[in-house]
mmCIF file of C-alpha atoms in Angstrom:
data_model
loop_
_atom_site.group_PDB
_atom_site.id
_atom_site.type_symbol
_atom_site.label_atom_id
_atom_site.label_comp_id
_atom_site.label_asym_id
_atom_site.label_seq_id
_atom_site.Cartn_x
_atom_site.Cartn_y
_atom_site.Cartn_z
ATOM 1 C CA LEU A 10 -22.860 27.860 18.881
ATOM 2 C CA VAL A 11 -21.654 24.445 17.729
ATOM 3 C CA ARG A 12 -24.086 22.174 15.948
ATOM 4 C CA GLY A 13 -24.421 18.955 17.905
ATOM 5 C CA GLY A 14 -22.375 20.312 20.810
ATOM 6 C CA ASP A 15 -23.174 19.707 24.472
ATOM 7 C CA HIS A 16 -21.449 19.957 27.846
ATOM 8 C CA LEU A 17 -18.830 17.379 26.835
ATOM 9 C CA GLY A 18 -18.220 18.770 23.344
ATOM 10 C CA PRO A 19 -19.097 17.510 19.859
ATOM 11 C CA THR A 20 -15.975 15.338 19.566
ATOM 12 C CA LEU A 21 -16.824 13.024 22.464
ATOM 13 C CA ALA A 22 -18.820 10.516 20.398
ATOM 14 C CA PRO A 23 -16.209 10.051 17.621
ATOM 15 C CA ARG A 24 -13.429 9.833 20.222
ATOM 16 C CA ILE A 25 -15.277 7.100 22.131
ATOM 17 C CA SER A 26 -16.032 5.357 18.838
ATOM 18 C CA ASP A 27 -12.353 5.411 17.843
ATOM 19 C CA ALA A 28 -11.350 4.050 21.261
ATOM 20 C CA LEU A 29 -13.886 1.210 21.086
ATOM 21 C CA ARG A 30 -12.790 0.308 17.552
ATOM 22 C CA PHE A 31 -9.186 0.144 18.781
ATOM 23 C CA VAL A 32 -10.158 -2.144 21.661
ATOM 24 C CA GLY A 33 -12.284 -4.250 19.323
ATOM 25 C CA ARG A 34 -9.417 -4.740 16.868
ATOM 26 C CA ALA A 35 -7.118 -5.746 19.708
ATOM 27 C CA LEU A 36 -9.571 -8.322 21.062
ATOM 28 C CA ARG A 37 -10.787 -9.681 17.737
ATOM 29 C CA PRO A 38 -8.500 -9.240 14.707
ATOM 30 C CA ALA A 39 -11.234 -10.117 12.207
ATOM 31 C CA GLU A 40 -13.712 -7.389 11.311
ATOM 32 C CA PRO A 41 -17.163 -8.007 12.842
ATOM 33 C CA ALA A 42 -20.010 -8.996 10.577
ATOM 34 C CA VAL A 43 -22.088 -6.165 9.147
ATOM 35 C CA ASP A 44 -25.253 -5.540 11.139
ATOM 36 C CA PRO A 45 -28.085 -5.245 8.560
ATOM 37 C CA MET A 46 -30.268 -3.225 10.929
ATOM 38 C CA LEU A 47 -27.477 -0.756 11.660
ATOM 39 C CA GLU A 48 -26.696 -0.391 7.945
ATOM 40 C CA ALA A 49 -30.368 0.225 7.188
ATOM 41 C CA LEU A 50 -30.477 2.889 9.892
ATOM 42 C CA ARG A 51 -27.401 4.599 8.424
ATOM 43 C CA GLU A 52 -28.997 4.605 4.969
ATOM 44 C CA LEU A 53 -32.192 6.111 6.422
ATOM 45 C CA VAL A 54 -30.246 8.874 8.189
ATOM 46 C CA ALA A 55 -28.267 9.640 5.019
ATOM 47 C CA ALA A 56 -31.464 9.796 2.960
ATOM 48 C CA ASN A 57 -33.039 12.209 5.438
ATOM 49 C CA GLU A 58 -29.903 14.353 5.389
ATOM 50 C CA MET A 59 -30.116 14.536 1.600
ATOM 51 C CA THR A 60 -33.771 15.622 1.806
ATOM 52 C CA MET A 61 -32.967 18.285 4.378
ATOM 53 C CA GLY A 62 -30.078 19.669 2.335
ATOM 54 C CA TYR A 63 -27.575 18.758 5.052
ATOM 55 C CA ARG A 64 -25.832 16.357 2.641
ATOM 56 C CA THR A 65 -25.813 17.200 -1.074
ATOM 57 C CA THR A 66 -24.028 16.435 -4.335
ATOM 58 C CA ARG A 67 -24.327 19.085 -7.025
ATOM 59 C CA VAL A 68 -22.601 20.457 -10.106
ATOM 60 C CA ILE A 69 -21.407 24.048 -10.298
ATOM 61 C CA ASP A 70 -20.033 26.041 -13.202
ATOM 62 C CA GLY A 71 -16.231 26.195 -13.147
ATOM 63 C CA PRO A 72 -13.756 27.989 -15.392
ATOM 64 C CA ALA A 73 -13.400 24.909 -17.630
ATOM 65 C CA GLY A 74 -16.909 23.482 -17.296
ATOM 66 C CA ALA A 75 -18.730 21.474 -14.665
ATOM 67 C CA ILE A 76 -17.316 20.773 -11.195
ATOM 68 C CA GLU A 77 -18.964 18.047 -9.104
ATOM 69 C CA VAL A 78 -19.129 19.076 -5.452
ATOM 70 C CA SER A 79 -20.144 17.007 -2.410
ATOM 71 C CA THR A 80 -21.238 18.927 0.685
ATOM 72 C CA VAL A 81 -22.099 17.835 4.199
ATOM 73 C CA GLY A 82 -22.955 19.968 7.205
ATOM 74 C CA GLN A 83 -23.782 23.579 7.894
ATOM 75 C CA GLY A 84 -21.553 26.356 9.188
ATOM 76 C CA PRO A 85 -18.221 27.929 8.229
ATOM 77 C CA THR A 86 -16.958 26.470 4.958
ATOM 78 C CA VAL A 87 -14.016 24.048 4.748
ATOM 79 C CA VAL A 88 -12.961 22.986 1.234
ATOM 80 C CA LEU A 89 -11.177 19.613 0.943
ATOM 81 C CA LEU A 90 -8.685 19.009 -1.912
ATOM 82 C CA ALA A 91 -7.545 15.474 -2.720
ATOM 83 C CA SER A 92 -4.071 14.029 -3.229
ATOM 84 C CA LEU A 93 -2.231 13.262 -6.481
ATOM 85 C CA GLY A 94 -4.457 11.238 -8.794
ATOM 86 C CA ARG A 95 -7.025 10.689 -6.057
ATOM 87 C CA ALA A 96 -10.748 11.452 -5.831
ATOM 88 C CA ALA A 97 -12.599 13.513 -3.242
ATOM 89 C CA ASP A 98 -13.946 10.261 -1.768
ATOM 90 C CA ASP A 99 -10.794 10.038 0.388
ATOM 91 C CA PHE A 100 -12.312 12.792 2.541
ATOM 92 C CA ALA A 101 -15.589 11.039 3.387
ATOM 93 C CA ASP A 102 -14.683 10.364 7.020
ATOM 94 C CA LEU A 103 -13.066 13.761 7.660
ATOM 95 C CA ALA A 104 -16.011 15.559 6.037
ATOM 96 C CA ASN A 105 -18.425 13.823 8.392
ATOM 97 C CA ARG A 106 -16.299 14.737 11.409
ATOM 98 C CA LEU A 107 -16.161 18.374 10.303
ATOM 99 C CA ALA A 108 -19.941 18.433 9.839
ATOM 100 C CA GLU A 109 -20.505 16.935 13.281
ATOM 101 C CA ALA A 110 -18.371 19.733 14.720
ATOM 102 C CA GLY A 111 -20.436 22.458 13.052
ATOM 103 C CA TYR A 112 -18.712 23.081 9.725
ATOM 104 C CA GLN A 113 -19.807 22.871 6.093
ATOM 105 C CA ALA A 114 -17.362 20.423 4.479
ATOM 106 C CA ILE A 115 -17.099 20.725 0.698
ATOM 107 C CA ALA A 116 -15.157 18.194 -1.400
ATOM 108 C CA PRO A 117 -14.894 18.986 -5.139
ATOM 109 C CA GLN A 118 -14.008 16.157 -7.484
ATOM 110 C CA PRO A 119 -10.805 16.875 -9.425
ATOM 111 C CA ARG A 120 -10.916 17.330 -13.177
ATOM 112 C CA GLY A 121 -11.720 14.127 -15.038
ATOM 113 C CA ILE A 122 -13.396 12.414 -12.063
ATOM 114 C CA GLY A 123 -17.165 12.065 -11.727
ATOM 115 C CA ARG A 124 -18.911 14.905 -13.532
ATOM 116 C CA THR A 125 -16.000 17.338 -13.270
ATOM 117 C CA GLU A 126 -14.778 18.481 -16.675
ATOM 118 C CA GLY A 127 -11.686 20.195 -18.040
ATOM 119 C CA LEU A 128 -8.916 17.596 -17.689
ATOM 120 C CA HIS A 129 -6.121 18.168 -20.216
ATOM 121 C CA ALA A 130 -2.419 17.379 -20.414
ATOM 122 C CA GLY A 131 -1.293 21.006 -20.126
ATOM 123 C CA LEU A 132 -3.028 21.693 -16.821
ATOM 124 C CA THR A 133 -1.580 24.538 -14.703
ATOM 125 C CA MET A 134 -1.637 25.345 -11.013
ATOM 126 C CA GLY A 135 -3.425 28.578 -11.839
ATOM 127 C CA GLU A 136 -6.278 26.629 -13.442
ATOM 128 C CA LEU A 137 -6.584 24.349 -10.439
ATOM 129 C CA ALA A 138 -6.655 27.318 -8.075
ATOM 130 C CA ALA A 139 -9.330 28.928 -10.223
ATOM 131 C CA ASP A 140 -11.447 25.786 -9.834
ATOM 132 C CA VAL A 141 -11.205 26.072 -6.044
ATOM 133 C CA ALA A 142 -12.057 29.766 -6.198
ATOM 134 C CA ALA A 143 -15.182 28.935 -8.215
ATOM 135 C CA VAL A 144 -16.221 26.328 -5.638
ATOM 136 C CA ILE A 145 -15.826 28.821 -2.787
ATOM 137 C CA ARG A 146 -17.787 31.551 -4.596
ATOM 138 C CA ALA A 147 -20.608 29.106 -5.343
ATOM 139 C CA SER A 148 -20.764 27.851 -1.753
ATOM 140 C CA THR A 149 -20.388 30.808 0.606
ATOM 141 C CA ASP A 150 -20.319 34.591 0.811
ATOM 142 C CA ALA A 151 -17.405 34.481 3.273
ATOM 143 C CA PRO A 152 -13.796 33.294 2.896
ATOM 144 C CA ALA A 153 -13.302 29.557 3.334
ATOM 145 C CA TYR A 154 -10.693 27.391 4.977
ATOM 146 C CA VAL A 155 -8.943 25.198 2.399
ATOM 147 C CA VAL A 156 -7.540 21.794 3.363
ATOM 148 C CA GLY A 157 -5.234 20.028 0.925
ATOM 149 C CA HIS A 158 -3.952 16.473 1.238
ATOM 150 C CA ALA A 159 -0.493 15.876 -0.300
ATOM 151 C CA PHE A 160 -0.718 17.307 -3.852
ATOM 152 C CA GLY A 161 -3.899 19.058 -2.758
ATOM 153 C CA ASN A 162 -1.858 21.121 -0.292
ATOM 154 C CA ARG A 163 -0.046 22.706 -3.247
ATOM 155 C CA VAL A 164 -3.346 23.661 -4.835
ATOM 156 C CA ALA A 165 -4.576 25.017 -1.496
ATOM 157 C CA ARG A 166 -1.513 27.230 -1.163
ATOM 158 C CA MET A 167 -1.796 28.323 -4.781
ATOM 159 C CA THR A 168 -5.414 29.311 -4.144
ATOM 160 C CA ALA A 169 -4.392 31.392 -1.124
ATOM 161 C CA THR A 170 -1.705 33.045 -3.244
ATOM 162 C CA GLU A 171 -3.857 33.797 -6.283
ATOM 163 C CA HIS A 172 -7.203 34.431 -4.538
ATOM 164 C CA PRO A 173 -6.301 35.750 -1.068
ATOM 165 C CA GLY A 174 -9.711 37.306 -0.436
ATOM 166 C CA LEU A 175 -11.393 33.911 -0.673
ATOM 167 C CA VAL A 176 -9.140 31.984 1.739
ATOM 168 C CA ALA A 177 -9.352 32.367 5.523
ATOM 169 C CA GLY A 178 -6.607 29.804 6.156
ATOM 170 C CA VAL A 179 -4.843 26.779 4.681
ATOM 171 C CA ALA A 180 -4.358 23.348 6.267
ATOM 172 C CA CYS A 181 -1.737 21.108 4.651
ATOM 173 C CA LEU A 182 -2.092 17.391 5.312
ATOM 174 C CA ALA A 183 1.469 16.505 4.245
ATOM 175 C CA ALA A 184 3.190 19.673 3.047
ATOM 176 C CA GLY A 185 5.743 18.629 0.451
ATOM 177 C CA GLY A 186 6.967 20.532 -2.554
ATOM 178 C CA LEU A 187 10.409 21.919 -1.765
ATOM 179 C CA VAL A 188 12.576 19.212 -0.170
ATOM 180 C CA PRO A 189 12.416 16.108 -2.388
ATOM 181 C CA PRO A 190 12.029 12.552 -1.089
ATOM 182 C CA SER A 191 14.772 9.977 -1.364
ATOM 183 C CA ALA A 192 15.302 8.270 -4.701
ATOM 184 C CA ARG A 193 13.784 5.061 -3.335
ATOM 185 C CA ALA A 194 10.640 6.787 -2.027
ATOM 186 C CA ALA A 195 10.253 8.728 -5.285
ATOM 187 C CA ALA A 196 10.518 5.486 -7.257
ATOM 188 C CA ALA A 197 7.833 3.890 -5.077
ATOM 189 C CA LEU A 198 5.524 6.861 -5.725
ATOM 190 C CA VAL A 199 6.023 6.521 -9.481
ATOM 191 C CA ALA A 200 5.359 2.775 -9.241
ATOM 192 C CA VAL A 201 1.984 3.434 -7.622
ATOM 193 C CA PHE A 202 0.755 4.752 -10.996
ATOM 194 C CA ASP A 203 2.304 1.941 -13.078
ATOM 195 C CA ARG A 204 -0.592 -0.101 -14.455
ATOM 196 C CA THR A 205 1.729 -2.887 -15.626
ATOM 197 C CA ARG A 206 2.813 -3.914 -12.132
ATOM 198 C CA ALA A 207 1.496 -7.122 -10.594
ATOM 199 C CA PRO A 208 -1.006 -6.612 -7.739
ATOM 200 C CA ASP A 209 1.498 -7.650 -5.047
ATOM 201 C CA ALA A 210 4.187 -5.343 -6.417
ATOM 202 C CA HIS A 211 1.684 -2.502 -6.643
ATOM 203 C CA ALA A 212 0.600 -3.065 -3.043
ATOM 204 C CA ASP A 213 4.244 -2.975 -1.944
ATOM 205 C CA ALA A 214 4.730 0.355 -3.744
ATOM 206 C CA VAL A 215 1.617 1.844 -2.140
ATOM 207 C CA ALA A 216 2.717 0.697 1.309
ATOM 208 C CA GLU A 217 6.247 2.070 0.888
ATOM 209 C CA ALA A 218 5.239 5.456 -0.541
ATOM 210 C CA PHE A 219 2.112 6.216 1.462
ATOM 211 C CA PHE A 220 1.925 4.226 4.697
ATOM 212 C CA ALA A 221 3.889 4.054 7.916
ATOM 213 C CA PRO A 222 5.468 0.673 8.722
ATOM 214 C CA GLY A 223 2.835 -1.751 9.964
ATOM 215 C CA ASN A 224 -0.142 0.251 8.709
ATOM 216 C CA ASP A 225 -2.640 -1.425 6.380
ATOM 217 C CA PRO A 226 -2.382 -0.031 2.797
ATOM 218 C CA THR A 227 -5.698 -1.577 1.701
ATOM 219 C CA PRO A 228 -7.618 1.748 1.539
ATOM 220 C CA PHE A 229 -5.222 3.016 -1.150
ATOM 221 C CA LEU A 230 -4.795 -0.135 -3.243
ATOM 222 C CA ASP A 231 -7.246 1.247 -5.786
ATOM 223 C CA GLY A 232 -8.739 4.625 -6.661
ATOM 224 C CA TRP A 233 -5.720 5.844 -8.659
ATOM 225 C CA HIS A 234 -6.362 8.025 -11.730
ATOM 226 C CA VAL A 235 -3.265 7.902 -13.927
ATOM 227 C CA GLU A 236 -4.225 10.557 -16.488
ATOM 228 C CA LEU A 237 -5.206 13.001 -13.745
ATOM 229 C CA ALA A 238 -1.909 12.412 -11.921
ATOM 230 C CA ALA A 239 0.072 13.075 -15.104
ATOM 231 C CA ALA A 240 -1.768 16.364 -15.668
ATOM 232 C CA GLN A 241 -1.262 17.365 -12.031
ATOM 233 C CA ARG A 242 2.461 16.647 -12.304
ATOM 234 C CA HIS A 243 2.595 18.928 -15.343
ATOM 235 C CA ALA A 244 0.829 21.618 -13.351
ATOM 236 C CA THR A 245 3.466 21.343 -10.613
ATOM 237 C CA GLU A 246 6.352 21.452 -13.071
ATOM 238 C CA SER A 247 4.935 24.438 -14.968
ATOM 239 C CA THR A 248 4.788 26.731 -11.910
ATOM 240 C CA PRO A 249 7.770 27.790 -9.780
ATOM 241 C CA VAL A 250 7.460 26.447 -6.240
ATOM 242 C CA GLU A 251 8.287 29.890 -4.865
ATOM 243 C CA HIS A 252 5.071 31.285 -6.317
ATOM 244 C CA TRP A 253 2.733 29.219 -4.140
ATOM 245 C CA TRP A 254 5.030 27.998 -1.359
ATOM 246 C CA SER A 255 4.101 30.571 1.319
ATOM 247 C CA ALA A 256 0.311 30.427 0.746
ATOM 248 C CA GLY A 257 0.258 34.197 0.412
ATOM 249 C CA THR A 258 -0.306 35.677 3.852
ATOM 250 C CA ALA A 259 -2.887 33.124 5.044
ATOM 251 C CA PRO A 260 -2.600 31.286 8.386
ATOM 252 C CA VAL A 261 -1.247 27.785 7.755
ATOM 253 C CA LEU A 262 -1.522 24.484 9.609
ATOM 254 C CA VAL A 263 0.771 21.602 8.656
ATOM 255 C CA VAL A 264 -0.328 18.141 9.781
ATOM 256 C CA GLN A 265 2.844 16.096 9.454
ATOM 257 C CA GLY A 266 2.959 12.314 9.397
ATOM 258 C CA ALA A 267 5.873 11.201 11.547
ATOM 259 C CA ASP A 268 6.743 8.451 9.033
ATOM 260 C CA ASP A 269 6.060 10.394 5.832
ATOM 261 C CA VAL A 270 8.801 9.552 3.290
ATOM 262 C CA ILE A 271 7.330 11.687 0.487
ATOM 263 C CA ALA A 272 6.551 15.014 2.209
ATOM 264 C CA LEU A 273 9.553 15.136 4.515
ATOM 265 C CA ARG A 274 9.278 17.147 7.727
ATOM 266 C CA GLU A 275 11.980 19.536 6.513
ATOM 267 C CA ASN A 276 9.355 20.952 4.147
ATOM 268 C CA ALA A 277 7.164 21.930 7.095
ATOM 269 C CA GLU A 278 10.149 23.361 8.944
ATOM 270 C CA ARG A 279 11.123 25.538 5.990
ATOM 271 C CA LEU A 280 7.554 26.737 5.608
ATOM 272 C CA ALA A 281 7.474 27.674 9.279
ATOM 273 C CA ALA A 282 10.818 29.435 8.938
ATOM 274 C CA THR A 283 9.458 31.671 6.169
ATOM 275 C CA GLY A 284 5.908 32.062 7.527
ATOM 276 C CA GLY A 285 6.759 32.759 11.149
ATOM 277 C CA GLN A 286 3.916 32.721 13.678
ATOM 278 C CA ARG A 287 1.204 32.231 11.062
ATOM 279 C CA VAL A 288 2.449 28.637 10.490
ATOM 280 C CA GLU A 289 1.736 25.811 12.961
ATOM 281 C CA ILE A 290 3.079 22.255 12.716
ATOM 282 C CA LEU A 291 1.364 19.290 14.359
ATOM 283 C CA ASP A 292 3.016 15.861 14.158
ATOM 284 C CA VAL A 293 0.955 12.692 13.900
ATOM 285 C CA PRO A 294 2.715 9.507 15.053
ATOM 286 C CA ARG A 295 2.353 6.218 13.178
ATOM 287 C CA ALA A 296 1.289 7.985 9.998
ATOM 288 C CA GLY A 297 2.889 8.231 6.588
ATOM 289 C CA HIS A 298 1.944 10.181 3.478
ATOM 290 C CA ALA A 299 -1.582 8.751 3.363
ATOM 291 C CA LEU A 300 -2.493 10.224 6.779
ATOM 292 C CA LEU A 301 -6.281 10.178 6.276
ATOM 293 C CA PRO A 302 -6.870 6.408 6.330
ATOM 294 C CA GLU A 303 -3.997 5.837 8.752
ATOM 295 C CA GLN A 304 -4.911 8.174 11.608
ATOM 296 C CA PRO A 305 -8.360 9.665 10.865
ATOM 297 C CA GLY A 306 -9.080 10.601 14.469
ATOM 298 C CA ALA A 307 -5.739 12.321 15.017
ATOM 299 C CA VAL A 308 -6.003 14.255 11.753
ATOM 300 C CA ALA A 309 -9.527 15.419 12.590
ATOM 301 C CA THR A 310 -8.507 16.427 16.104
ATOM 302 C CA ALA A 311 -5.553 18.437 14.792
ATOM 303 C CA LEU A 312 -7.655 20.186 12.158
ATOM 304 C CA LEU A 313 -10.621 20.916 14.425
ATOM 305 C CA GLY A 314 -8.354 22.232 17.157
ATOM 306 C CA TRP A 315 -6.721 24.621 14.693
ATOM 307 C CA LEU A 316 -10.072 25.723 13.260
ATOM 308 C CA SER A 317 -11.456 26.382 16.735
ATOM 309 C CA ARG A 318 -8.634 28.878 17.313
ATOM 310 C CA ARG A 319 -9.329 30.749 14.091
ATOM 311 C CA PRO A 320 -11.838 33.616 13.839
ATOM 312 C CA LEU A 321 -15.112 33.004 12.025
ATOM 313 C CA PRO A 322 -14.766 34.173 8.394
ATOM 314 C CA GLN A 323 -16.633 37.412 7.716
#
């Protein structure tokens, strides 16, 4: 049984919506004015969902203190882990799509963001995986699917390695970690976190590191947490890649941006070479390292298709 499903399937409405938005952008480049009545209706629906427990924000006890967790939907659990120095807010659209398809989407805020505690300079991958394990234990009695975007994919794989009984499968939205980017792309990524850069130079760095040519980098021009990114880099450097690379024995999906200059496709190919049939790769055209704001419909379709082929966690 799929919540919200009917004869045409639960993805029909978002697919039609995406198509109409595409046509609308082509016909009228400027964004349409906000409809106050429609916005009021959305706020009313969201408020009712909060009251019903369908959409919640709560704090759970983690290994290093509080972890702020946003949840939407009901059904098998999918945990969403954000990219380097980014907040869980990047998953708002994907979480809604997962909920509409009958899943419980859970997005924990990383350490140092919102009410999540425990950020320190010596952070390790083991600590980050323990945070995810705590979120899963507090949210479901069954194993969960863990989705990691960019840096989050490393944490997802570490969680599957260190806590295999809690992870039903891992989805990597940009699966870097082994094959490094070019020197130019790496420099652009570093520049994204440079607070001294002028706004135009910062926007250029964001576009080069995260977005496919021609895509709008506006969604990622802000929302960068420098101290968190530094701690996450330390966590990566303190743990051998080989320890978490294979994601234990969990099934793995790699959603690969065709124009990703940070997580090069060779990473996905090497993961598939070592993981065999448990690893699937799906390429998304016109998408770079950002993926989520670039091609939200394609990413959701890839993830939901993979989830639909997986057994329900027991």
